[in-house]
Amino acid sequence: MVRSAPDRYHEIRDAVRALCAQFPDSYHREIDAQRGYPEAFVAALTSAGWLAALIPQEYGGSGLGLAEASVVMEEINRSGGNAGACHGQMYNMGTLLRHGSEAQKRFYLPKIASGEWRLQSMGVTEPSSGTDTTKIRTTATRRGDRWVVNGQKVWISRVQHSDWMILLARTTPLADVKKKTEGMSIFMVDLRAAEQGGMTVRPIANMVNHETNELFFENLEIPAENLIGEEGRGFRYILDGLNAERTLIAAECIGDGRWFIDRVTAYAGERVVFGRPIGQNQGVQFPIAEAHIEIEAADLMRFKACALFDAHEPCGAEANMAKYLAAKASWQAADACLQFHGGFGFAHEYDVERKFRETRLYQVAPISTNLILSYVAEHVLGLPRSF
Ligand SMILES: Cc1cc2nc3c(=O)[nH]c(=O)nc-3n(C[C@H](O)[C@H](O)[C@H](O)COP(=O)(O)OP(=O)(O)OC[C@H]3O[C@@H](n4cnc5c(N)ncnc54)[C@H](O)[C@@H]3O)c2cc1C
């Protein structure tokens, strides 16, 4: 394994690595081949308390910061696993924690912390609006003590392995609000109850082993008390939570990147062609060294974003930049790793092609690279708005 300087998180790293070591490459490979869900792995992470890292102690979690939580995610990916199966449980509850009422926090958080309930899903994206979230068409209309939801979502992950979902819906028509970001609200949706009346789930087969779905809502009724925070301010609440999501996913990419560098350096040191290890050729060394440098640089931005988030300072720019740098670096490392494994990179038993597919996702989701560039250009640098 490539040596990194010991940091102050070494105890967390060692503990997560020890847990992950119980789930070798073959475990993740088989789950991937079966398009299954790593239930035993997620259960082990849950019972060890790692997925409740960000939940304050008074609600049953361990009350750690985003930096520690990001190290947990990084180590899962660095060990050959894929935190994408369970990262929602780590950050979705942040919306509830920051904007829910005390009664809501007391109702949901202890059960999420213990793992009795999974809050792994967040329903934002829609087929017709895509990244342009303010144009969502799913509506929630108040009728007495219920909200009635109609519309459609797409790419909603982990619905079949979650008990609850945070749903973003329009509660005031776009035409009736002053700012397009107003008039949307967020709700807690009891997924199993919803499937019994008003919500249809259609799985989307995709390139990675990532459980994701189309959702159709037809007069789905949600109790009024499931509204989080104030009606009409849901878009702002969702944006708040996205900084944690982006920083944690940056850490996952860093974990992936380090896994690729570990594998490719080991392979390039051993594989002998033309009478010498392939890693002795500078044409092989340089792309690997370059990817390593990019990963280390992304890591600094990840910890900058974490420090700001944990200090309750604005961190939108840093969270986005960390995700941008890390997703790019892990892809660069993935490409070098696949390339220098030659034909063997394509064989399932080396796990390179699996991790290659998994890490590619993060330049598209949860936010595409272009949208990060647009955010930095317009919101950080003040260039004229393009939309
Ligand atoms: C496996 C997977 C899991 C997902 N899980 C979830 C989930 O759990 N919950 C959820 O709500 N969503 C989820 N998503 C959706 C994801 O967040 C979106 O796919 C992503 O935000 C991009 O939106 P889109 O697919 O509609 O692309 P579009 O908005 O159609 O954009 C397509 C591409 O066009 C480019 N583009 C678009 N607009 C601009 C612009 N103004 N300037 C420059 N370039 C632009 C970008 O490169 C973008 O990648 C998931 C997606 C995938 C693939």
Short mmCIF file of C-alpha atoms in Angstrom, two decimals, residues 221-367:
data_model
loop_
_atom_site.label_atom_id
_atom_site.label_comp_id
_atom_site.label_asym_id
_atom_site.label_seq_id
_atom_site.Cartn_x
_atom_site.Cartn_y
_atom_site.Cartn_z
CA GLU A 221 -50.64 11.15 0.89
CA ILE A 222 -48.06 12.29 3.45
CA PRO A 223 -48.99 13.37 7.01
CA ALA A 224 -48.70 17.15 7.47
CA GLU A 225 -46.14 16.69 10.26
CA ASN A 226 -43.68 15.16 7.77
CA LEU A 227 -42.88 18.60 6.33
CA ILE A 228 -39.33 19.58 7.37
CA GLY A 229 -38.77 23.19 8.34
CA GLU A 230 -40.84 25.95 6.77
CA GLU A 231 -43.00 25.43 3.72
CA GLY A 232 -41.40 26.98 0.62
CA ARG A 233 -37.79 26.94 1.85
CA GLY A 234 -36.92 23.37 0.87
CA PHE A 235 -34.50 24.26 -1.93
CA ARG A 236 -32.29 26.18 0.50
CA TYR A 237 -32.39 23.31 2.99
CA ILE A 238 -31.39 20.80 0.32
CA LEU A 239 -28.49 23.01 -0.81
CA ASP A 240 -27.23 23.15 2.78
CA GLY A 241 -27.03 19.36 2.93
CA LEU A 242 -25.31 19.11 -0.43
CA ASN A 243 -22.07 20.60 0.89
CA ALA A 244 -21.69 17.64 3.25
CA GLU A 245 -22.64 15.23 0.47
CA ARG A 246 -20.10 16.67 -1.97
CA THR A 247 -17.29 16.67 0.58
CA LEU A 248 -17.99 13.07 1.61
CA ILE A 249 -18.09 11.98 -2.03
CA ALA A 250 -14.79 13.81 -2.60
CA ALA A 251 -13.36 11.65 0.20
CA GLU A 252 -14.74 8.51 -1.48
CA CYS A 253 -13.01 9.51 -4.72
CA ILE A 254 -9.78 10.05 -2.80
CA GLY A 255 -10.19 6.55 -1.35
CA ASP A 256 -10.79 5.18 -4.84
CA GLY A 257 -7.80 7.09 -6.18
CA ARG A 258 -5.52 5.66 -3.50
CA TRP A 259 -6.86 2.15 -4.17
CA PHE A 260 -6.00 2.55 -7.89
CA ILE A 261 -2.53 3.89 -7.09
CA ASP A 262 -1.89 1.01 -4.64
CA ARG A 263 -2.92 -1.54 -7.23
CA VAL A 264 -1.13 -0.08 -10.21
CA THR A 265 2.16 0.54 -8.41
CA ALA A 266 2.17 -3.04 -7.10
CA TYR A 267 1.34 -4.44 -10.54
CA ALA A 268 3.78 -2.23 -12.44
CA GLY A 269 6.55 -3.23 -10.05
CA GLU A 270 5.95 -6.94 -10.66
CA ARG A 271 4.86 -7.29 -14.26
CA VAL A 272 7.93 -8.04 -16.37
CA VAL A 273 7.80 -7.41 -20.14
CA PHE A 274 10.82 -6.82 -22.41
CA GLY A 275 12.98 -8.16 -19.59
CA ARG A 276 12.14 -5.56 -16.95
CA PRO A 277 9.23 -4.45 -14.78
CA ILE A 278 6.86 -2.23 -16.76
CA GLY A 279 7.08 0.29 -13.91
CA GLN A 280 10.69 0.94 -14.82
CA ASN A 281 9.53 2.76 -17.95
CA GLN A 282 8.92 6.46 -17.48
CA GLY A 283 5.97 6.22 -19.87
CA VAL A 284 4.35 4.08 -17.19
CA GLN A 285 5.66 5.93 -14.15
CA PHE A 286 4.61 9.44 -15.09
CA PRO A 287 0.83 9.01 -15.48
CA ILE A 288 0.78 7.16 -12.14
CA ALA A 289 2.87 9.84 -10.43
CA GLU A 290 0.68 12.55 -11.93
CA ALA A 291 -2.52 10.91 -10.68
CA HIS A 292 -0.98 10.52 -7.22
CA ILE A 293 -0.10 14.25 -7.13
CA GLU A 294 -3.66 15.17 -8.15
CA ILE A 295 -5.11 12.95 -5.42
CA GLU A 296 -2.90 14.49 -2.74
CA ALA A 297 -3.91 17.99 -3.88
CA ALA A 298 -7.61 17.05 -3.83
CA ASP A 299 -7.12 15.71 -0.31
CA LEU A 300 -6.02 19.15 0.91
CA MET A 301 -9.15 20.76 -0.52
CA ARG A 302 -11.28 18.01 1.06
CA PHE A 303 -9.89 18.82 4.52
CA LYS A 304 -10.30 22.56 3.90
CA ALA A 305 -13.99 21.99 3.09
CA CYS A 306 -14.37 19.78 6.18
CA ALA A 307 -12.75 22.37 8.47
CA LEU A 308 -15.08 25.12 7.22
CA PHE A 309 -18.16 22.90 7.45
CA ASP A 310 -17.27 21.79 10.98
CA ALA A 311 -16.74 25.44 11.99
CA HIS A 312 -20.21 26.30 10.56
CA GLU A 313 -18.55 28.64 8.04
CA PRO A 314 -19.71 28.92 4.41
CA CYS A 315 -18.05 26.09 2.46
CA GLY A 316 -19.97 25.87 -0.84
CA ALA A 317 -16.94 26.81 -2.94
CA GLU A 318 -14.56 24.45 -1.13
CA ALA A 319 -17.04 21.52 -1.07
CA ASN A 320 -17.62 21.89 -4.81
CA MET A 321 -13.93 22.32 -5.60
CA ALA A 322 -13.02 19.30 -3.46
CA LYS A 323 -15.56 17.16 -5.29
CA TYR A 324 -14.32 18.46 -8.68
CA LEU A 325 -10.64 17.81 -7.94
CA ALA A 326 -11.20 14.44 -6.28
CA ALA A 327 -13.53 13.06 -8.96
CA LYS A 328 -11.08 14.11 -11.66
CA ALA A 329 -8.07 12.69 -9.80
CA SER A 330 -9.75 9.33 -9.09
CA TRP A 331 -10.69 9.04 -12.76
CA GLN A 332 -7.11 9.83 -13.79
CA ALA A 333 -5.86 7.15 -11.38
CA ALA A 334 -8.51 4.70 -12.63
CA ASP A 335 -7.43 5.25 -16.21
CA ALA A 336 -3.74 4.71 -15.42
CA CYS A 337 -4.58 1.63 -13.34
CA LEU A 338 -6.64 0.06 -16.11
CA GLN A 339 -4.12 1.00 -18.79
CA PHE A 340 -1.09 -0.48 -17.04
CA HIS A 341 -2.88 -3.68 -16.11
CA GLY A 342 -3.10 -4.22 -19.87
CA GLY A 343 -5.60 -6.93 -20.74
CA PHE A 344 -5.80 -8.06 -17.11
CA GLY A 345 -7.46 -4.75 -16.20
CA PHE A 346 -10.53 -6.01 -18.00
CA ALA A 347 -10.72 -9.26 -16.04
CA HIS A 348 -13.25 -9.18 -13.21
CA GLU A 349 -10.88 -10.94 -10.83
CA TYR A 350 -8.55 -7.93 -10.67
CA ASP A 351 -11.42 -5.64 -9.54
CA VAL A 352 -9.96 -2.76 -11.56
CA GLU A 353 -12.80 -2.63 -14.09
CA ARG A 354 -15.37 -2.65 -11.24
CA LYS A 355 -13.75 0.25 -9.41
CA PHE A 356 -13.20 2.00 -12.79
CA ARG A 357 -16.97 1.92 -13.43
CA GLU A 358 -17.80 2.96 -9.87
CA THR A 359 -15.54 6.01 -9.72
CA ARG A 360 -16.65 7.33 -13.13
CA LEU A 361 -20.10 8.10 -11.75
CA TYR A 362 -18.79 10.97 -9.66
CA GLN A 363 -18.16 13.28 -12.56
CA VAL A 364 -21.87 13.16 -13.33
CA ALA A 365 -23.58 12.65 -9.96
CA PRO A 366 -24.55 14.05 -7.56
CA ILE A 367 -23.54 17.13 -9.55
#
